[in-house]
Coordinates of C-alpha atoms (C1' of nucleotides) in Angstrom, one line a residue:
Chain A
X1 CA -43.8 -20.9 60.5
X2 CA -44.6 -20.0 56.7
X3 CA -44.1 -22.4 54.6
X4 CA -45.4 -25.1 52.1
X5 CA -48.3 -27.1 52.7
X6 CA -47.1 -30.8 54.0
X7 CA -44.7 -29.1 56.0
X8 CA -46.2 -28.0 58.6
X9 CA -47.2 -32.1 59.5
X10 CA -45.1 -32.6 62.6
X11 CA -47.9 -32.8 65.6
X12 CA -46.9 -30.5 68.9
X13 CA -47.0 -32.5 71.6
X14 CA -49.6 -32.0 73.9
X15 CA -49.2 -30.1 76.5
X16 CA -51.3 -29.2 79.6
X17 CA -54.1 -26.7 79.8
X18 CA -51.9 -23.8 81.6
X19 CA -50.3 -21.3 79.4
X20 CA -46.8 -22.7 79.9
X21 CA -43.8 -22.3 77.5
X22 CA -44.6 -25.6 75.6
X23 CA -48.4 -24.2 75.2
X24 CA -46.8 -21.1 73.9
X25 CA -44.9 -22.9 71.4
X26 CA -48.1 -25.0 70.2
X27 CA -50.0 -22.1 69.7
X28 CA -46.9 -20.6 67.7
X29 CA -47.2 -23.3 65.9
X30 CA -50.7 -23.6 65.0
X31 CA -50.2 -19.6 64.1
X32 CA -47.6 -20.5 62.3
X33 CA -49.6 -23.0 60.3
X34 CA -52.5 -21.2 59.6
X35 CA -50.6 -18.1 58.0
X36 CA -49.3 -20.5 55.5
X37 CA -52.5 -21.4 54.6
X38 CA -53.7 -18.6 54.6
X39 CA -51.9 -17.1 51.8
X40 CA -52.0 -19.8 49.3
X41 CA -55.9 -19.9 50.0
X42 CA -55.9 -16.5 49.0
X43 CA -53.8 -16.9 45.9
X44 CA -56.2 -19.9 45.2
X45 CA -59.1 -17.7 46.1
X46 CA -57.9 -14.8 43.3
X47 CA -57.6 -17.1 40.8
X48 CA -60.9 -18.9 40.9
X49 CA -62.5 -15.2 41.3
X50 CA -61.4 -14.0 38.0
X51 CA -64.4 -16.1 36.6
X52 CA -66.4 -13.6 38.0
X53 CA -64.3 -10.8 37.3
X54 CA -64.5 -9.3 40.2
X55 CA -61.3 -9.7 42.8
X56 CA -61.2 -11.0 46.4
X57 CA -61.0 -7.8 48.2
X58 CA -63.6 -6.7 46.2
X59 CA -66.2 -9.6 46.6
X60 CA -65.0 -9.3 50.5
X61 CA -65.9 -5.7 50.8
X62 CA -69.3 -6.8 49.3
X63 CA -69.9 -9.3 51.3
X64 CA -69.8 -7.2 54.3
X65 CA -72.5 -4.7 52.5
X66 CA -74.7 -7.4 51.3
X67 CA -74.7 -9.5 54.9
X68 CA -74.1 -6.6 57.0
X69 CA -76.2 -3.8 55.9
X70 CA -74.9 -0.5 54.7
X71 CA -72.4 1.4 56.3
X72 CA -69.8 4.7 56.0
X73 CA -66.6 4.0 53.7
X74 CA -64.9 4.3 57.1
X75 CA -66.9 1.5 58.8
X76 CA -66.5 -0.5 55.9
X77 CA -62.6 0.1 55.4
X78 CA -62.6 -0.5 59.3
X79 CA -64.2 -3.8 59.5
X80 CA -61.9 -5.0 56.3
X81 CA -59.6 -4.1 58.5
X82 CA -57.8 -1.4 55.7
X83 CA -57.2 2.5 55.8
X84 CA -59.8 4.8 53.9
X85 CA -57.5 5.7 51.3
X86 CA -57.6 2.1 49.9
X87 CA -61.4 1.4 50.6
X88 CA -61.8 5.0 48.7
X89 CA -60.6 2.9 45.9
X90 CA -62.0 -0.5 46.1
X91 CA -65.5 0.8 46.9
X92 CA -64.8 3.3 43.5
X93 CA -63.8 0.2 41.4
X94 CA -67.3 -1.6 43.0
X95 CA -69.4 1.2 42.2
X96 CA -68.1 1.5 38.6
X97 CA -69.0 -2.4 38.1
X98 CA -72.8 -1.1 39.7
X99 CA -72.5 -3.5 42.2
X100 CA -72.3 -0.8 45.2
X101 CA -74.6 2.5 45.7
X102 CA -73.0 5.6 47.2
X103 CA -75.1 8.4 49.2
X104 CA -74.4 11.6 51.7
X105 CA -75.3 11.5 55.2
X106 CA -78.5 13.9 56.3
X107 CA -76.9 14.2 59.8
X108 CA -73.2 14.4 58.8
X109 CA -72.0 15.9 55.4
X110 CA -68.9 14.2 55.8
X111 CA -69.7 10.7 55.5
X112 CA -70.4 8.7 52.4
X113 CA -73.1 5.4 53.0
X114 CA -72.7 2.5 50.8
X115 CA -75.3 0.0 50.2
X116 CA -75.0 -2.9 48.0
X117 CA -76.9 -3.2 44.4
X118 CA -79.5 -5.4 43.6
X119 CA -76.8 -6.6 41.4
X120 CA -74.5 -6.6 43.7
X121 CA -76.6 -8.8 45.6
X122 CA -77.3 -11.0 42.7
X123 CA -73.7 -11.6 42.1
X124 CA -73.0 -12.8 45.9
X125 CA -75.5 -15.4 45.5
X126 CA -74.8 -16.6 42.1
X127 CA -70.9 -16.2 42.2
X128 CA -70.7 -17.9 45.8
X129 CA -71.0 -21.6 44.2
X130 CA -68.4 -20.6 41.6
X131 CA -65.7 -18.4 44.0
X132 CA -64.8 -21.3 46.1
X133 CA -65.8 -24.5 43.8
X134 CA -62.5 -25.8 43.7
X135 CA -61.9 -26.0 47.2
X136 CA -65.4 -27.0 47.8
X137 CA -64.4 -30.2 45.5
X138 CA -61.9 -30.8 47.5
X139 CA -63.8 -30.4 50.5
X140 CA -65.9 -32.9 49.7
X141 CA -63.4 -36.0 49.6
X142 CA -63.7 -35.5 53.2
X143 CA -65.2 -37.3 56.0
X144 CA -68.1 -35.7 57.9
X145 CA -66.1 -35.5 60.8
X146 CA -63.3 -33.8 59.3
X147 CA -65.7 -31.2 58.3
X148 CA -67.0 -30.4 61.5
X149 CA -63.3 -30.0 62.6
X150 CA -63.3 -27.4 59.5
X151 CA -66.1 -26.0 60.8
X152 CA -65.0 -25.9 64.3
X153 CA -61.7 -24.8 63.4
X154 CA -63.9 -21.7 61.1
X155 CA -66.0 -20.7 64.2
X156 CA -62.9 -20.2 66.5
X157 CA -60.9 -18.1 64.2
X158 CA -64.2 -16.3 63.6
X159 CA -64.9 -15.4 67.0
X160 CA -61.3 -14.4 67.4
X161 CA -61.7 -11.5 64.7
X162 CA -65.0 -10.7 65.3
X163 CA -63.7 -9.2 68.7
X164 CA -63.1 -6.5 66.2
X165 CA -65.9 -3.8 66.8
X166 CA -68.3 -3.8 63.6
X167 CA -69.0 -0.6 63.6
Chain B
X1 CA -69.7 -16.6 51.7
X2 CA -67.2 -14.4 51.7
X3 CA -68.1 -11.6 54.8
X4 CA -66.7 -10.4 57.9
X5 CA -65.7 -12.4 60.6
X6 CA -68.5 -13.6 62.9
X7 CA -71.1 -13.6 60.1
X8 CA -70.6 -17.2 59.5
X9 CA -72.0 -18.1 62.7
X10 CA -74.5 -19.4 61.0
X11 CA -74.0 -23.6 61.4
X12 CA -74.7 -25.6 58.4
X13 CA -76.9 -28.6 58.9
X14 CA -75.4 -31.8 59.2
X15 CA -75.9 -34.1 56.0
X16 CA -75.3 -37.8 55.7
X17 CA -71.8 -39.2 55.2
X18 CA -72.3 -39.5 51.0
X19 CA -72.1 -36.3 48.3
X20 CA -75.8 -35.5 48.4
X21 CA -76.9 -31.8 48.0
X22 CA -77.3 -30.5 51.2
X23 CA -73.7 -32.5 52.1
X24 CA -72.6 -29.8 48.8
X25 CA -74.0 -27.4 50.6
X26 CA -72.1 -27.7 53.3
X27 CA -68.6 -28.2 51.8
X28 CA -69.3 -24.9 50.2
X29 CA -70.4 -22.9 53.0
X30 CA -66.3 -24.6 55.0
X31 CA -65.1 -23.1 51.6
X32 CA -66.7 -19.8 51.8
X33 CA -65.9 -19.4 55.4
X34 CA -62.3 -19.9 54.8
X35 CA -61.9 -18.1 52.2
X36 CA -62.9 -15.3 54.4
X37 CA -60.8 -16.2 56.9
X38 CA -57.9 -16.3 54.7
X39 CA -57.9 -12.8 53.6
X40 CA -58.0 -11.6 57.3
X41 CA -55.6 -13.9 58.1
X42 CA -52.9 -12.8 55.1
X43 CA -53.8 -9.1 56.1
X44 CA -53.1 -9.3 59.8
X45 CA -50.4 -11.0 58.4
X46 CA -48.7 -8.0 56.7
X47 CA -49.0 -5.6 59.2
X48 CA -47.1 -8.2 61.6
X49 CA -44.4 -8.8 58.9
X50 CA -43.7 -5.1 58.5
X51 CA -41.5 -5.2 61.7
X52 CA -39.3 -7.8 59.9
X53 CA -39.0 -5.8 57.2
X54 CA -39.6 -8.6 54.7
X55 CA -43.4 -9.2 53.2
X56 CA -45.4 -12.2 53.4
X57 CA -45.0 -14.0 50.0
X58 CA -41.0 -13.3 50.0
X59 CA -41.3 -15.1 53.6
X60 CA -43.4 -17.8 52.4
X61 CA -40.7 -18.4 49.3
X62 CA -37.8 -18.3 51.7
X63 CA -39.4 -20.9 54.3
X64 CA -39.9 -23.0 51.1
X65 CA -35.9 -23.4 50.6
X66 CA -35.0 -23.3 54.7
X67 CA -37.1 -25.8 55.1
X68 CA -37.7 -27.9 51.7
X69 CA -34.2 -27.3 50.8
X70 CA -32.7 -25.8 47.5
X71 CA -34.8 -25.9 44.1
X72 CA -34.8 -24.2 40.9
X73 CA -36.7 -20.7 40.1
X74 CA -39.5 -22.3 38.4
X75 CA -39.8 -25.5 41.0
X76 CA -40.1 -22.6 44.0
X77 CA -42.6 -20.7 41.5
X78 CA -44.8 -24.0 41.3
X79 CA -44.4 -24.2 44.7
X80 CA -45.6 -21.2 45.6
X81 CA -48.2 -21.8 43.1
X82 CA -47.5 -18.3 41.6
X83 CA -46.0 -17.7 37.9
X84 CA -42.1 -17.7 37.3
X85 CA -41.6 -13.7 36.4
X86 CA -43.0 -13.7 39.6
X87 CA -41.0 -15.6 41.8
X88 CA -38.1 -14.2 39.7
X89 CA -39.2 -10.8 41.4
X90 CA -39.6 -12.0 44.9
X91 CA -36.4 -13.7 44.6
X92 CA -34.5 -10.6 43.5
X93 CA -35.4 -8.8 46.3
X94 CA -34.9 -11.5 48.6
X95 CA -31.2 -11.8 46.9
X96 CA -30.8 -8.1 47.5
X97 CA -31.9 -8.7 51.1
X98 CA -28.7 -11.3 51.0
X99 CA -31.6 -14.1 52.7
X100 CA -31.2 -16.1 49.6
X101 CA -28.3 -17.1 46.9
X102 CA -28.7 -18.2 43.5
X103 CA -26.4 -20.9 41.1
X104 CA -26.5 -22.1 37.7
X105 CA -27.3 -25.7 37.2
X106 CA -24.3 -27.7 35.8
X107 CA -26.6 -30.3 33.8
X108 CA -28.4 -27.4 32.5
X109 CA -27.6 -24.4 32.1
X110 CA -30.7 -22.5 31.7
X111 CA -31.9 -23.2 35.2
X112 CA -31.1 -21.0 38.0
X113 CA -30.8 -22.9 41.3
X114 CA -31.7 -20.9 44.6
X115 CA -30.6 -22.1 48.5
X116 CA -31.1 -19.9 51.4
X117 CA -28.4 -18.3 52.7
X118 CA -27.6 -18.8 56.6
X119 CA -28.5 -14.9 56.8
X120 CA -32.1 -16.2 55.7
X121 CA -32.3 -19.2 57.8
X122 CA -31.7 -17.1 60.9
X123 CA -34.2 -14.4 59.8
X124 CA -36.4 -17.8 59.7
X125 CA -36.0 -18.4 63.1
X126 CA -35.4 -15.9 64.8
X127 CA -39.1 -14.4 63.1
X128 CA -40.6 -17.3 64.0
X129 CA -42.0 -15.7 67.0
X130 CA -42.5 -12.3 66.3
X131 CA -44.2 -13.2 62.7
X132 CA -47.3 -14.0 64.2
X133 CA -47.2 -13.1 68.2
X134 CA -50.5 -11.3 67.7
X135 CA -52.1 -14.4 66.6
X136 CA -50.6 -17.1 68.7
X137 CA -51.7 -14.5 71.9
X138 CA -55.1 -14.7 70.6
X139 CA -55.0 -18.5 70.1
X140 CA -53.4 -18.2 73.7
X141 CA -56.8 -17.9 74.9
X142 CA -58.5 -21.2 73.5
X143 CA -58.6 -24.3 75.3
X144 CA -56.5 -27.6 74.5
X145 CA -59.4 -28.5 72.8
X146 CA -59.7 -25.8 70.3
X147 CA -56.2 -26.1 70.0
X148 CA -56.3 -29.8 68.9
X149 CA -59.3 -28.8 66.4
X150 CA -57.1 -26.1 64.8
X151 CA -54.1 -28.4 64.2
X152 CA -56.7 -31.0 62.9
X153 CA -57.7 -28.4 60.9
X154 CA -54.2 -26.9 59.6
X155 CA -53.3 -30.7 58.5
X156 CA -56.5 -31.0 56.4
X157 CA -55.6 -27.6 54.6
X158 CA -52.0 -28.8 54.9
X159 CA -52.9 -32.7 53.1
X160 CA -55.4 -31.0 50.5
X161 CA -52.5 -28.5 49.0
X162 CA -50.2 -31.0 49.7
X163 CA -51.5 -32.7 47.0
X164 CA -49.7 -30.8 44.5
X165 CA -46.1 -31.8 42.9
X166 CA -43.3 -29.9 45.1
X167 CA -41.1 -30.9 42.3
Chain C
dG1 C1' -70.6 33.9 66.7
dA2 C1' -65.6 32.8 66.2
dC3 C1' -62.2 29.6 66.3
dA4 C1' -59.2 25.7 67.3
dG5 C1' -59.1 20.9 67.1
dG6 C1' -60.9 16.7 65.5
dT7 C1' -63.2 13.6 61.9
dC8 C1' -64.2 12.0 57.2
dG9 C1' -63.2 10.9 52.7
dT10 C1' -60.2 11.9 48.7
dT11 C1' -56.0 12.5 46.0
dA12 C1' -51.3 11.5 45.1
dG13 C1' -47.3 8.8 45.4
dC14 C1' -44.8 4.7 46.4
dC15 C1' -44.2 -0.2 46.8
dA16 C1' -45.4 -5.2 46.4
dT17 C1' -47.5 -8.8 43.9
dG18 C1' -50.3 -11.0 40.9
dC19 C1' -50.9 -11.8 35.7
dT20 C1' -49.9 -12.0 30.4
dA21 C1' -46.9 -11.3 26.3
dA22 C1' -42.6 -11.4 24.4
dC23 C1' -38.0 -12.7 24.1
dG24 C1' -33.3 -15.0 24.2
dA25 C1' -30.8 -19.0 25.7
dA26 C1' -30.5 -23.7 26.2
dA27 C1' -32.2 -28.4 25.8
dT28 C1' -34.7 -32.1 23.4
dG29 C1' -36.1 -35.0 19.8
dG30 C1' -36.8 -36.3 15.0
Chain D
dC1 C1' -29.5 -29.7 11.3
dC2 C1' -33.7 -27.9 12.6
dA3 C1' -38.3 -27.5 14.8
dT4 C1' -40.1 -27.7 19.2
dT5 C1' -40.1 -27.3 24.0
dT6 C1' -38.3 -25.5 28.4
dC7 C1' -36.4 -22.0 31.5
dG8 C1' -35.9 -17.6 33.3
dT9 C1' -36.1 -12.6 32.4
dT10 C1' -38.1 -8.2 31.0
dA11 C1' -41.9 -5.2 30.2
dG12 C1' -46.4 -3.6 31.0
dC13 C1' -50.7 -3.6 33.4
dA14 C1' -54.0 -4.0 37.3
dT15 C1' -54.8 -4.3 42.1
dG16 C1' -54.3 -3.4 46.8
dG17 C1' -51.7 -2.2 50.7
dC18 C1' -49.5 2.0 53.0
dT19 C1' -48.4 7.2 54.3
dA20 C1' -48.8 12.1 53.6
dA21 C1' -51.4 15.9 52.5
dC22 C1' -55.6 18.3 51.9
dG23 C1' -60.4 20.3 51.9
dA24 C1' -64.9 19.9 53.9
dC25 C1' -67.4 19.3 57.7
dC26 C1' -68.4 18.7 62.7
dT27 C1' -67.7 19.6 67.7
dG28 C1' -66.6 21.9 71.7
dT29 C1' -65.0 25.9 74.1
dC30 C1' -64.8 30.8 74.9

DNA sequence: GACAGGTCGTTAGCCATGCTAACGAAATGG
DNA sequence: CCATTTCGTTAGCATGGCTAACGACCTGTC
C-alpha cells in the first residue's frame, strides 16, 4: 500500500514457490512497497535536480538520448513511457536549454530525430554525481551486502520494464 | 544514471567494505539506478490510479492518516516531505472527495487537524489491490528469491527515509 | 494517378502538483 | 504590551501528465 516510509516494515510471511493466494498477497505487498518509494524518491530526486536546473523528466528523457542513441520524438515519448503531445514539449524545453538537436527524416518527412548535444552530453556526466548525491550519502552508510541487495533489487525491476520494446 | 530501464545492466564492480572511491562509485551508480526506476515506477503508477479516480500523491497523503493515524496540515506536509500550501491543496480535494475530514485543534487554534474518514479508509483497502495489480502480476513472475531481495530492498529504502521526523 | 486510411508530431486546453511570496491569525517569549 | 515565530491559506508560476483536434506525410488499394 502507499504510504510513509517505516510503514511498510511488517515482513510477509514466506510462502512457497507456487503462485498461491498468500504469494499473491506478498507480491501485493512488495508492489505496494515500492510505489511508496517510488514517489518520495522522485520528490527527493526533483529537488536535488534543481541544482542543475534541469528537471527529472527532462534529465530522464536525456538520458535515454545520450545512452541510447538518437531516436524519433515518438520513440523517445514511447520508451518514457508518455504520449507525444508531452514529449513535444519536454524535448522543446531540452532543445531551448541546447542540450538536445532536432533534425527531419530523409526517408520519412514526418518524423523528427533527436540526438543529444555535446552539452547535453557534458551535463549527464557532470550532473550525475550531483542529481543523486544525497541519496548516494546515504547509500553509503550501508553494508556491502545491502548494496548488492540494492543492486539486485535494481536489475529485477529493470528487467521487468525493459520488456518494454525500445524502439 | 538516470536512462531507460535495462540500461543499467551494467554491474558495478565490487569495492571493499570501507568508503573508498570506487565503493563511491558504486553507491552512486544504486542511486542513479533508482532514481530511474522511480520515475517509471510513479508513472505506471498514475495510469493504474486513474481507475480509482484519486492520483498518486492524494493516495500517498491519505495512507499517511489511515495508517499513521490523525496529524496536523503541516505534520502530513512534512511527512510527505512536500510544502504546506501544498498539502493544503491535496487535502482539499481529498476533503471534497469526503476520504478525509478536517478539525481545529483545541490547544491551538491555528492548526488544522486532519483524520481519514471511514469513506477513505475503505477506498484504502479496497484499492489496495487494484492500485498496483499491473505490478504485483509482473513481480508474479520472479522467484521467492527475488521476492526476498525486493523486500530486503523496500526496507532499506523504507529505514533510510524513515529517518526523518514523522512528527 | 487518385484516394481512403493510417502515422507522426504539434497545438490547445485542462488538470494536478511542485515551488515561492505574501498574508492574516494565533501563539510564544521578553 | 510588543516583537518574533508558527501555522495554514491564497495567489502566481512552472512543469508534466492527459485528451482532442489538426495538418502533413506515408501507405496500400483500385
Amino acid at each position: 500500500m502507499l504510504t510513509k516510509w517505516g510503514r511498510m516494515s511488517t515482513p510477509a510471511p514466506r510462502p512457497p514457490r507456487s503462485g498461491t493466494p498468500a504469494n499473491d498477497a506478498r507480491t501485493e505487498a512488495v508492489a505496494n512497497r515500492f510505489n511508496s518509494i517510488a514517489i518520495h524518491l522522485v520528490r527527493r530526486l526533483r529537488r536535488a535536480d534543481e541544482a542543475l536546473g534541469v528537471t527529472p523528466s527532462r534529465l530522464s528523457a536525456l538520458s535515454v538520448l545520450v545512452f541510447g542513441g538518437p531516436r524519433t520524438l515518438g520513440e523517445l515519448a514511447s520508451a518514457e513511457a508518455v504520449t507525444p503531445p508531452t514529449m513535444t514539449r519536454i524535448v522543446a524545453a531540452l532543445e531551448a536549454a541546447g542540450l538536445v538537436s532536432r533534425a527531419g527524416d530523409a526517408s520519412d518527412r514526418r518524423l523528427v530525430r533527436l540526438e543529444a548535444t555535446p552539452e547535453g552530453r557534458r551535463l549527464m556526466q557532470r550532473g550525475r554525481a550531483q542529481r543523486v548525491e544525497r541519496l548516494a550519502r546515504e547509500l553509503r552508510a550501508l553494508s556491502a551486502d545491502e548494496l548488492e541487495t540494492l543492486e539486485h533489487a535494481a536489475s529485477i525491476f529493470e528487467r521487468i520494464e525493459g520488456d518494454r520494446p525500445i524502439g
